[in-house]
Coordinates of C-alpha atoms in Angstrom, one line a residue:
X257 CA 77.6 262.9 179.4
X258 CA 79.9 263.3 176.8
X259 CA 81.1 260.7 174.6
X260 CA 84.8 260.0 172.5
X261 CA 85.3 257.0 170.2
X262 CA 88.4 256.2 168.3
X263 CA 87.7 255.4 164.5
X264 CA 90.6 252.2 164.0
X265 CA 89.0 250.0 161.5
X266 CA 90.3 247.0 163.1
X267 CA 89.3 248.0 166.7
X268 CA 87.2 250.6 168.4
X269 CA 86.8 251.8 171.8
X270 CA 84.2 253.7 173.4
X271 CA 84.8 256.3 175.8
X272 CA 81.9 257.7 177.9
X273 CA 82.1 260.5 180.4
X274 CA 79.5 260.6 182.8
X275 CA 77.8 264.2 184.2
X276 CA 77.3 265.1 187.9
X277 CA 74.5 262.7 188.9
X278 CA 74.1 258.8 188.7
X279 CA 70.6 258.2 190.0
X280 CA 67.4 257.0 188.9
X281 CA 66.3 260.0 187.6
X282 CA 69.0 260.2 184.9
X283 CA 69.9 256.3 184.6
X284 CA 66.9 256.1 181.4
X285 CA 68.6 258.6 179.4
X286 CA 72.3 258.2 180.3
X287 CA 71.1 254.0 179.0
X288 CA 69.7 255.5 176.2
X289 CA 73.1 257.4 175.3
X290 CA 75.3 254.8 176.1
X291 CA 73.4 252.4 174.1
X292 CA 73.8 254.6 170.8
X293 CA 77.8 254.1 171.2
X294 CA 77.6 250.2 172.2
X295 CA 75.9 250.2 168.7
X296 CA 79.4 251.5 166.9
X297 CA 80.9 248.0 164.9
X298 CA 84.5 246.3 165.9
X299 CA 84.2 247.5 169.8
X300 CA 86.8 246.2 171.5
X301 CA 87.5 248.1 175.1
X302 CA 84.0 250.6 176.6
X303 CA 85.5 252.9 178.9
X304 CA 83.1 254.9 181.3
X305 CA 84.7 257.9 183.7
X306 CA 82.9 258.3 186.4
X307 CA 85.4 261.7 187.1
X308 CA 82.5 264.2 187.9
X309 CA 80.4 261.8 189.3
X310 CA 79.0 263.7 192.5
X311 CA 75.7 261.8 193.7
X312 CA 74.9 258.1 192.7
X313 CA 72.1 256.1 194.2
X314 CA 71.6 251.9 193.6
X315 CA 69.7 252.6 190.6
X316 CA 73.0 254.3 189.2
X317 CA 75.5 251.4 190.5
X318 CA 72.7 249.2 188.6
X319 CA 73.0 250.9 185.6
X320 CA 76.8 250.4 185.5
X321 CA 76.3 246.5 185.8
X322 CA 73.6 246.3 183.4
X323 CA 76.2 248.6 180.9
X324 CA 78.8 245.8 182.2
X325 CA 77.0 242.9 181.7
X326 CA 75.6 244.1 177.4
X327 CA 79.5 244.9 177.0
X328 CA 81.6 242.2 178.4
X329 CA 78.4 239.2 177.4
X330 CA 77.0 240.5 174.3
X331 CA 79.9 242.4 172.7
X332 CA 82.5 240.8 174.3
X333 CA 84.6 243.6 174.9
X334 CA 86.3 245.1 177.7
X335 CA 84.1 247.3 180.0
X336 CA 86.6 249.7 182.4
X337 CA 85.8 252.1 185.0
X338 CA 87.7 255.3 185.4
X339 CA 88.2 257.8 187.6
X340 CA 86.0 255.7 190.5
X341 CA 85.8 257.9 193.7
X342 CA 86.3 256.3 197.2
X343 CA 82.4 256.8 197.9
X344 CA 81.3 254.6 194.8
X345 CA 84.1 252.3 195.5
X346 CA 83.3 251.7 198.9
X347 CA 79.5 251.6 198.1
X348 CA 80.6 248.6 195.5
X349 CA 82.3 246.6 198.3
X350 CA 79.4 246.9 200.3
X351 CA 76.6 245.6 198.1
X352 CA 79.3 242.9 197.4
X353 CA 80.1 244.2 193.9
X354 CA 83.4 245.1 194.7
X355 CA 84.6 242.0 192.7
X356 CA 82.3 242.1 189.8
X357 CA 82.9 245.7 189.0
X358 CA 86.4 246.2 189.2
X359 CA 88.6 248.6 188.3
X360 CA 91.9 249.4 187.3
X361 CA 93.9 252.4 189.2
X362 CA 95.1 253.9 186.4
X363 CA 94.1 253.1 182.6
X364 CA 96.4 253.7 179.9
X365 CA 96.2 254.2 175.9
X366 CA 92.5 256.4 176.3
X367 CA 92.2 257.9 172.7

């Protein structure tokens, strides 16, 4: 995963790209790096692109509500999903968390 964050005073956002795999055998340490940026002051949008995401299991669509839930409750920021392939997307809809994970087709202004 590799990580870009915009240094604005007044704002920041957080930009997180996530490797090959989202499954429970990564979703500890790609929680662990994630969490290091939601520590950064004045977040105002997290962005994760799930672009190379190949293989993803529950554990992995998990992960992104739990990442979802810290950002938009805790920080009250904007969480976005990127780059979301037609597998995760229908896997979303069919747990039902189509709605509660959505995303934008295209997002604009990434620093």
């Amino acid at each position: 995963m590799t990580t870009k964050a915009s240094d604005d005073k007044k704002a920041a956002e957080s930009l997180c790209r996530l490797s090959e795999q989202l499954t429970i055998g990564n979703c500890q340490s790609l929680y662990q790096t994630i969490n290091k940026q939601l520590e950064r002051d004045n977040l105002t949008r997290v962005i994760l692109d799930l672009e190379k995401v190949q293989q993803f299991d529950t554990a992995g669509l998990q992960l992104l509500l739990v990442v979802k839930r810290h950002v938009t409750v805790r920080l009250k920021a904007e969480f976005v999903l990127m780059n979301v392939s037609q597998d995760i997307d229908q896997a979303l809809a069919l747990l039902g968390l189509g709605s509660v994970i959505d995303h934008p087709e295209d997002v604009c202004d990434v620093a």
